[in-house]
PDB file of N, CA and C in Angstrom:
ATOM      1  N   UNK A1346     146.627 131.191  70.872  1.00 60.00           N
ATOM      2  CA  UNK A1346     145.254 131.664  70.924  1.00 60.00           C
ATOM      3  C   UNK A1346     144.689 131.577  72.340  1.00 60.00           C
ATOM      4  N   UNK A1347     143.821 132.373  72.410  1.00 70.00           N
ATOM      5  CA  UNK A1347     142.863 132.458  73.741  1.00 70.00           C
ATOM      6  C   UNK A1347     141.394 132.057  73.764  1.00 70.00           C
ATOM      7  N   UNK A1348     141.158 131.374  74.150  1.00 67.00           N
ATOM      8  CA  UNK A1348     139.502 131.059  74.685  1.00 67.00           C
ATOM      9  C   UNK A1348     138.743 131.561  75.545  1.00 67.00           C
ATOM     10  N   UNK A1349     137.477 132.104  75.852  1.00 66.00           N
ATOM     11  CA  UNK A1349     136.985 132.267  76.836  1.00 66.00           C
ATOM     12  C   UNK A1349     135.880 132.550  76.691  1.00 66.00           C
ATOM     13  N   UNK A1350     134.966 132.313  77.636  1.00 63.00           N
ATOM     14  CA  UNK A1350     133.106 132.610  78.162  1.00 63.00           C
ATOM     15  C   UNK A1350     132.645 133.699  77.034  1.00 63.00           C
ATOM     16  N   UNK A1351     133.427 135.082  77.624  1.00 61.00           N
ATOM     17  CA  UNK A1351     133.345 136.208  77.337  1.00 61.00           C
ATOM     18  C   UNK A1351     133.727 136.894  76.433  1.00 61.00           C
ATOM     19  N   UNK A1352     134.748 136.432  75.862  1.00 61.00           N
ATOM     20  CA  UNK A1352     135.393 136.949  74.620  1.00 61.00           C
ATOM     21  C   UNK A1352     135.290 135.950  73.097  1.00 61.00           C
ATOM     22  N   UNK A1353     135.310 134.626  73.452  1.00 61.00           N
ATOM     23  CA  UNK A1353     135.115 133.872  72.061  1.00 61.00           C
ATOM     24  C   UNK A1353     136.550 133.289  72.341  1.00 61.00           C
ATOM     25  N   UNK A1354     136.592 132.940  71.087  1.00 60.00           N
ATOM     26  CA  UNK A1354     138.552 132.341  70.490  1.00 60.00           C
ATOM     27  C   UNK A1354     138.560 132.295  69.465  1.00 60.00           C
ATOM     28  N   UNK A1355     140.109 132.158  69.224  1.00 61.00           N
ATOM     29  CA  UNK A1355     140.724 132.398  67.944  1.00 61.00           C
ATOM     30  C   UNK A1355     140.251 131.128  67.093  1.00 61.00           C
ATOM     31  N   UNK A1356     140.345 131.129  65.681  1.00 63.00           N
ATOM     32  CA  UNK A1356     139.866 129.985  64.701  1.00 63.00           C
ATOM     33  C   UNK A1356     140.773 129.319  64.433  1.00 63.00           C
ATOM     34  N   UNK A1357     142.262 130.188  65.005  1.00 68.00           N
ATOM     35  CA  UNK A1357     143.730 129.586  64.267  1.00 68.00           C
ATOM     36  C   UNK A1357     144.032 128.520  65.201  1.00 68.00           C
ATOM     37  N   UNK A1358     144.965 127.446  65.331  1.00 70.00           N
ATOM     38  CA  UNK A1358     145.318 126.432  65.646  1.00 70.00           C
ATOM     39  C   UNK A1358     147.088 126.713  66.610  1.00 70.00           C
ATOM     40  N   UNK A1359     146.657 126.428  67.314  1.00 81.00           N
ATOM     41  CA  UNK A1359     148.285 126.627  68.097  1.00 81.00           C
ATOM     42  C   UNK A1359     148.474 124.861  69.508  1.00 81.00           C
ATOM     43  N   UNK A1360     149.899 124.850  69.024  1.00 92.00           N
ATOM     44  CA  UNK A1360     150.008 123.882  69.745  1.00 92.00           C
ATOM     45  C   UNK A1360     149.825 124.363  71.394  1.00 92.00           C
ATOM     46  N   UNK A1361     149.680 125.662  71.600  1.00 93.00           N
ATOM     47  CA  UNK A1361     149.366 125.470  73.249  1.00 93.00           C
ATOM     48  C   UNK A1361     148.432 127.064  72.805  1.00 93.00           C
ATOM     49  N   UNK A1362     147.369 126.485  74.128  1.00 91.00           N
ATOM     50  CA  UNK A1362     145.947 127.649  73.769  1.00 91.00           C
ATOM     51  C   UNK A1362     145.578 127.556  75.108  1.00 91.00           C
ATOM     52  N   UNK A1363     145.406 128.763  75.623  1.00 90.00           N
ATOM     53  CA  UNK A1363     144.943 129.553  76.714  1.00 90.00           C
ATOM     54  C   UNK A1363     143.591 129.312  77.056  1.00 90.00           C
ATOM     55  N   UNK A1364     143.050 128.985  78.410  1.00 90.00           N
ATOM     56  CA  UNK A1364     141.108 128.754  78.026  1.00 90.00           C
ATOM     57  C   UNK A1364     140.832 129.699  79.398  1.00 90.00           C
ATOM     58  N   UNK A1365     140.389 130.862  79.448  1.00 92.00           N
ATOM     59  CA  UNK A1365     139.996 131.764  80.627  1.00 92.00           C
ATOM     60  C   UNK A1365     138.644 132.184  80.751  1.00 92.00           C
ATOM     61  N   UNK A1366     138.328 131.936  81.635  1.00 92.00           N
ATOM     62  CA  UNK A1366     137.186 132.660  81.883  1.00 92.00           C
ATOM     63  C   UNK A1366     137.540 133.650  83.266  1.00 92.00           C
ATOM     64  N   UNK A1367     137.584 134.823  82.985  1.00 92.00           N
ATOM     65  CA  UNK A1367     137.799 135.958  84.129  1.00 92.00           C
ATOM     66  C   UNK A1367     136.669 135.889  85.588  1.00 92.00           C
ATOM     67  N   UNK A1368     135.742 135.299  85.004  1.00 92.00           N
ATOM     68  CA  UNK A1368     134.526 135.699  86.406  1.00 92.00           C
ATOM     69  C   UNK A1368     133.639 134.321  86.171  1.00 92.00           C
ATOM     70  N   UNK A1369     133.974 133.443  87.021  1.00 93.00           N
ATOM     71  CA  UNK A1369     132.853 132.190  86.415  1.00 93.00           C
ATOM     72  C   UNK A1369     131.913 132.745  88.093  1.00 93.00           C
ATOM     73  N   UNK A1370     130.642 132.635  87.214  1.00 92.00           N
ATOM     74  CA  UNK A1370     129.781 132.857  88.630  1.00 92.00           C
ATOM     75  C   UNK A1370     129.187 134.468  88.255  1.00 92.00           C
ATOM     76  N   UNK A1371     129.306 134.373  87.314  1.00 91.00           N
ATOM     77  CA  UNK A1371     128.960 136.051  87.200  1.00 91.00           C
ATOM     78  C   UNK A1371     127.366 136.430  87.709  1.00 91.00           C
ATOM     79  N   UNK A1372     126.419 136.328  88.010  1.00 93.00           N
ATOM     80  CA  UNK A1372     125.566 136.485  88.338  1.00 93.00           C
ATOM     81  C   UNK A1372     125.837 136.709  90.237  1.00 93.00           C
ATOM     82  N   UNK A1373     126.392 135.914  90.500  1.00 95.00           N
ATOM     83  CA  UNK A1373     127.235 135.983  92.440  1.00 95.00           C
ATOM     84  C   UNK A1373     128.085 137.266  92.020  1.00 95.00           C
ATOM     85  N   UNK A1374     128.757 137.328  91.518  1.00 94.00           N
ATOM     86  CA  UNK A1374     129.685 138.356  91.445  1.00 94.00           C
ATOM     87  C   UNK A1374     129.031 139.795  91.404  1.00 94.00           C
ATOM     88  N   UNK A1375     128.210 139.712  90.448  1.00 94.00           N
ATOM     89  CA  UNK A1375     126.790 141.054  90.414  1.00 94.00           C
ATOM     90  C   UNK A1375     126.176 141.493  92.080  1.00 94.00           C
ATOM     91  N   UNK A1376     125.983 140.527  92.129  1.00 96.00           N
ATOM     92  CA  UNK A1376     124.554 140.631  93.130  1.00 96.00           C
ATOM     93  C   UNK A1376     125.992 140.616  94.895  1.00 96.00           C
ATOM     94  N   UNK A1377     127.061 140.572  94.617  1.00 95.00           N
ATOM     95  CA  UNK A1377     128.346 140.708  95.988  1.00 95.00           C
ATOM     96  C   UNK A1377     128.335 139.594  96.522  1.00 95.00           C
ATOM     97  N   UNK A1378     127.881 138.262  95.774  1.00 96.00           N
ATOM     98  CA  UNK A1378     127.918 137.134  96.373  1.00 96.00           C
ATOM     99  C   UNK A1378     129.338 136.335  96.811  1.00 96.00           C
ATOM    100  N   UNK A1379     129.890 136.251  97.402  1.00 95.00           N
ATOM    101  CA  UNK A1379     131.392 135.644  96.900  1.00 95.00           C
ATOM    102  C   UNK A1379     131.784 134.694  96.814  1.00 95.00           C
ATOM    103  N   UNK A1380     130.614 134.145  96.074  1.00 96.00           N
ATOM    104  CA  UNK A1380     131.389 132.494  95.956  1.00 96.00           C
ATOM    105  C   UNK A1380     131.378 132.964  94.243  1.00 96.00           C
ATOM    106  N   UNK A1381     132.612 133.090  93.523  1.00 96.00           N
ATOM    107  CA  UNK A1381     132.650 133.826  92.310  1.00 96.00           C
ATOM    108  C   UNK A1381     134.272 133.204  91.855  1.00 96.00           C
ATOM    109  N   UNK A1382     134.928 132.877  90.958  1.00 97.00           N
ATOM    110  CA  UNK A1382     136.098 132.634  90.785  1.00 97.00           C
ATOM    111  C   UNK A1382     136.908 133.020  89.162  1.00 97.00           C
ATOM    112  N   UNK A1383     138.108 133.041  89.222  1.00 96.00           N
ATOM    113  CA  UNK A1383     138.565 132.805  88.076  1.00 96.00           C
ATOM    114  C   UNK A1383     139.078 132.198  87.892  1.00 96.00           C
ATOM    115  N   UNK A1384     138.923 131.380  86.072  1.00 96.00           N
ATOM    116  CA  UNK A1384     139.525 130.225  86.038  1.00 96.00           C
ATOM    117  C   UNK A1384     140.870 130.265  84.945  1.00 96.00           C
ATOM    118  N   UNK A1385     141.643 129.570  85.013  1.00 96.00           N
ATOM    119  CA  UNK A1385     142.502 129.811  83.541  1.00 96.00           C
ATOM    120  C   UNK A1385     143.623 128.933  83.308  1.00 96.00           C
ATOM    121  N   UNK A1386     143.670 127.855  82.589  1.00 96.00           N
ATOM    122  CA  UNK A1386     144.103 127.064  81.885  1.00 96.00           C
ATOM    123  C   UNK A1386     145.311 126.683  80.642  1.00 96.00           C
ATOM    124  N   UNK A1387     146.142 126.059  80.689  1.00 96.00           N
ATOM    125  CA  UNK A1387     147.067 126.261  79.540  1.00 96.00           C
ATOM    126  C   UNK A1387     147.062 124.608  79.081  1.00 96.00           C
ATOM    127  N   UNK A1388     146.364 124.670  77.418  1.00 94.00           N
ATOM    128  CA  UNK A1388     146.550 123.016  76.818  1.00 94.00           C
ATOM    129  C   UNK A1388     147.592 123.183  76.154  1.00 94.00           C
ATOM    130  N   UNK A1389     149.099 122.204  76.123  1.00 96.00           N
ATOM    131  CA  UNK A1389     149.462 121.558  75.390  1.00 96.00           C
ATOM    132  C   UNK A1389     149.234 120.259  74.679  1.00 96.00           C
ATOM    133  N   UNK A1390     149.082 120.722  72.593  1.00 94.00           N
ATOM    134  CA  UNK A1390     148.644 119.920  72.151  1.00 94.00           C
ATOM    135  C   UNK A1390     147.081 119.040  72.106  1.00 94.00           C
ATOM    136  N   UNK A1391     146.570 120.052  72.873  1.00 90.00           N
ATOM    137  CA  UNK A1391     145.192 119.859  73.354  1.00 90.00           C
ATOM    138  C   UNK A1391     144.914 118.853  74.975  1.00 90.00           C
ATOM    139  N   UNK A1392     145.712 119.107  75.356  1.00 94.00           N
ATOM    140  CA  UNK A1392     145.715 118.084  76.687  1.00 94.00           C
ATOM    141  C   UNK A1392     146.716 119.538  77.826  1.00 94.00           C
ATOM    142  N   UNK A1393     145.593 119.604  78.710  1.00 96.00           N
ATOM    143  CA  UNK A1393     145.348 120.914  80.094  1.00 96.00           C
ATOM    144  C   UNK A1393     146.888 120.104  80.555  1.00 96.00           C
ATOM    145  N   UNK A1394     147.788 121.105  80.717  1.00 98.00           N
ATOM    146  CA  UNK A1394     148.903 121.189  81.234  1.00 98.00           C
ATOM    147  C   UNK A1394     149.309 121.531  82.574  1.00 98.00           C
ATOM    148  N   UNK A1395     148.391 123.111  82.973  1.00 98.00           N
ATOM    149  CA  UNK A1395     148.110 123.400  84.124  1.00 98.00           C
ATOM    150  C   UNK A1395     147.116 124.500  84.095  1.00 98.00           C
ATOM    151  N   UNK A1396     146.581 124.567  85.678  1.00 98.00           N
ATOM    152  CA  UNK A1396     145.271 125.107  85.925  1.00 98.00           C
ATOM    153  C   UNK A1396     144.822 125.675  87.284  1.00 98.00           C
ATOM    154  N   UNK A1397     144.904 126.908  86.781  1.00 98.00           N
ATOM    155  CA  UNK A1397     144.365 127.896  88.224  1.00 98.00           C
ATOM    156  C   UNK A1397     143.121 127.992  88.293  1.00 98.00           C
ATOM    157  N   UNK A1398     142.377 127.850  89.733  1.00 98.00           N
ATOM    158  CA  UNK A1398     140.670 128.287  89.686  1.00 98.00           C
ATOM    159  C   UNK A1398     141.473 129.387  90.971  1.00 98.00           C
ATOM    160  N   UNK A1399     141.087 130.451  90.941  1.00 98.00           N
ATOM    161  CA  UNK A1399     141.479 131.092  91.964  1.00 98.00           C
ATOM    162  C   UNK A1399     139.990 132.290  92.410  1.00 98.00           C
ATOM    163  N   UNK A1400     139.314 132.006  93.859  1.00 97.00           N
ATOM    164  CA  UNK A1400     138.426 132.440  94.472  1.00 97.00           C
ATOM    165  C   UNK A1400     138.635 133.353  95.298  1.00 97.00           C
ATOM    166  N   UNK A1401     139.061 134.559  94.673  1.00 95.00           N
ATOM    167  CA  UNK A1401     139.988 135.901  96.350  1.00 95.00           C
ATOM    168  C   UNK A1401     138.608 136.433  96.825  1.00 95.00           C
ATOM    169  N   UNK A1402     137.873 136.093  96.396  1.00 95.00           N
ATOM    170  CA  UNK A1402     136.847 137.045  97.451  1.00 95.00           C
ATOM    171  C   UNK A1402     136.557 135.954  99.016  1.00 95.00           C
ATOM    172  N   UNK A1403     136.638 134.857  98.323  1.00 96.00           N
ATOM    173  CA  UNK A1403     136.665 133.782  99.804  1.00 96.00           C
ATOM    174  C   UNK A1403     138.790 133.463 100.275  1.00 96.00           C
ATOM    175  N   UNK A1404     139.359 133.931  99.295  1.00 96.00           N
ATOM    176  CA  UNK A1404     141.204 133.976  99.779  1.00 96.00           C
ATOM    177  C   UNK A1404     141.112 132.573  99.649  1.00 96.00           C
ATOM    178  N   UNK A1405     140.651 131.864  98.551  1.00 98.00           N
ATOM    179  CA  UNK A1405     141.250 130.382  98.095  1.00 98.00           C
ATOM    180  C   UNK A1405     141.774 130.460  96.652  1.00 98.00           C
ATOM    181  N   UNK A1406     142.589 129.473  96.581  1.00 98.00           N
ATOM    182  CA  UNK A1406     143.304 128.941  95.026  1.00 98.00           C
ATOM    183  C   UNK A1406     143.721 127.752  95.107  1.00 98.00           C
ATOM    184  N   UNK A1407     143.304 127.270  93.711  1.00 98.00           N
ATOM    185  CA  UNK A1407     143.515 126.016  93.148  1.00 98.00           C
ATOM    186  C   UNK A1407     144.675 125.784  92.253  1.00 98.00           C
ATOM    187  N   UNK A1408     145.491 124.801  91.831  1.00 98.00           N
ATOM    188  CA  UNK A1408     145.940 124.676  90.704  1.00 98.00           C
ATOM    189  C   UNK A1408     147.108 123.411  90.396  1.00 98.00           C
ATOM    190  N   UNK A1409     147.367 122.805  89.463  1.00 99.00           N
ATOM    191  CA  UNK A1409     147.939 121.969  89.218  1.00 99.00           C
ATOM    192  C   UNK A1409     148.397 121.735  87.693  1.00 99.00           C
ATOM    193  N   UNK A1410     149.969 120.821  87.754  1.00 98.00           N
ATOM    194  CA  UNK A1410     149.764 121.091  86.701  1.00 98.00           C
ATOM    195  C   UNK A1410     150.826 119.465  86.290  1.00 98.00           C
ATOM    196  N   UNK A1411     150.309 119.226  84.851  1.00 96.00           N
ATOM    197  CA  UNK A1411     150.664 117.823  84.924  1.00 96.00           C
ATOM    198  C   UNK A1411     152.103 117.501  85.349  1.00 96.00           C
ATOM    199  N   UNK A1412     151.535 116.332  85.853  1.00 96.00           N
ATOM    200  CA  UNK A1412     153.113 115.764  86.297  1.00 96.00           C
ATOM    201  C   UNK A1412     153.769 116.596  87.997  1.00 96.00           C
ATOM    202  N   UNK A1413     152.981 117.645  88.049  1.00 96.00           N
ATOM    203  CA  UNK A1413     153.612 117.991  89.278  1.00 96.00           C
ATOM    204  C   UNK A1413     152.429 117.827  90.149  1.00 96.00           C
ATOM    205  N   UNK A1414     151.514 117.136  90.170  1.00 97.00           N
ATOM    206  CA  UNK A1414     150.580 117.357  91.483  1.00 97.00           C
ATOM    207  C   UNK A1414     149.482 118.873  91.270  1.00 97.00           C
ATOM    208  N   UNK A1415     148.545 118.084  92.568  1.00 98.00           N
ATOM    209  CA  UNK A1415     147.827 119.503  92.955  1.00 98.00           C
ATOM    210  C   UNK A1415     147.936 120.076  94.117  1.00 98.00           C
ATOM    211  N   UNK A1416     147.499 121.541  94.339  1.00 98.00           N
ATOM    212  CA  UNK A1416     147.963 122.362  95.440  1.00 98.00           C
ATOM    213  C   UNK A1416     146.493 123.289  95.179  1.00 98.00           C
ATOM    214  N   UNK A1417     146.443 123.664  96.826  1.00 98.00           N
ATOM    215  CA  UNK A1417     145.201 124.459  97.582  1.00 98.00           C
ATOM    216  C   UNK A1417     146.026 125.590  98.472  1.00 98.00           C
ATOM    217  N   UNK A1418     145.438 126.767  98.190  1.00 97.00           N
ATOM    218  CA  UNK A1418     145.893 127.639  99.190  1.00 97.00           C
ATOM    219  C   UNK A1418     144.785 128.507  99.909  1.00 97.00           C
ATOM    220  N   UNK A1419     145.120 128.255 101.114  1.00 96.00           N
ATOM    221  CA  UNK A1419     143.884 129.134 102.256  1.00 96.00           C
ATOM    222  C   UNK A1419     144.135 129.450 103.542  1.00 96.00           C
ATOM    223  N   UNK A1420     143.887 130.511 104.006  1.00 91.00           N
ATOM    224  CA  UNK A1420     144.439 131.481 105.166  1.00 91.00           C
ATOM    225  C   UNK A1420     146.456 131.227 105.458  1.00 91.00           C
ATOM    226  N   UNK A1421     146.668 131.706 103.932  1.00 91.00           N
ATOM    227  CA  UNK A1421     148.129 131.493 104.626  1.00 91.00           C
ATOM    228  C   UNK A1421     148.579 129.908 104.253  1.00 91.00           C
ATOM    229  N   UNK A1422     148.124 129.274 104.129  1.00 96.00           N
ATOM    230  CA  UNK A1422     148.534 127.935 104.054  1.00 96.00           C
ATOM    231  C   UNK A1422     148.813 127.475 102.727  1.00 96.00           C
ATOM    232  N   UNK A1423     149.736 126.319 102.528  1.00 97.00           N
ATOM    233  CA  UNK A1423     149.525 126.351 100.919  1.00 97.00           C
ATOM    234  C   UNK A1423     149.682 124.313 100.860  1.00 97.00           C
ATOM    235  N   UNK A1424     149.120 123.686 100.736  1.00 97.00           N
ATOM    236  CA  UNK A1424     148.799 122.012 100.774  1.00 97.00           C
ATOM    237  C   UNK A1424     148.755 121.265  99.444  1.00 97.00           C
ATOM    238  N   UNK A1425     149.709 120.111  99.689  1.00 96.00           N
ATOM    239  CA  UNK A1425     149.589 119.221  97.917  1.00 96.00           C
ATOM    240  C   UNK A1425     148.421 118.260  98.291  1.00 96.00           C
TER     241      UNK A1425
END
């Protein structure tokens, strides 16, 4: 199943469920602001496994995922 802001989610039960929101910031995003991102998530068993926030209008990304650390990427660069 999938979750999100914009769309709702499913009622059914799955051991791993998707949580997205396509545009967090939507009001910046309207108006050409660019501090605007997308976010999107994968729980196993109900516990976030791994997780992208990714911001291309400023060329940043986030993400991590258990057990392996976190990582930032910006101008080219990519940092744990």
């Amino acid at each position: 199943p999938v979750f999100g802001e914009e769309f709702g989610g499913s009622k059914e039960f799955s051991s791993r469920q998707w949580v997205i929101d396509p545009i967090d910031g939507t009001k910046n995003f309207v108006r050409g602001v660019p501090v605007w991102c997308t976010l999107i998530a994968l729980l196993v068993d109900a516990v976030p496994a791994v997780g992208v926030v990714s911001a291309p209008a400023l060329g940043r990304r986030w993400w991590a995922g258990d057990g392996l650390g976190a990582f930032t990427s910006f101008g080219g660069q990519t940092r744990q």
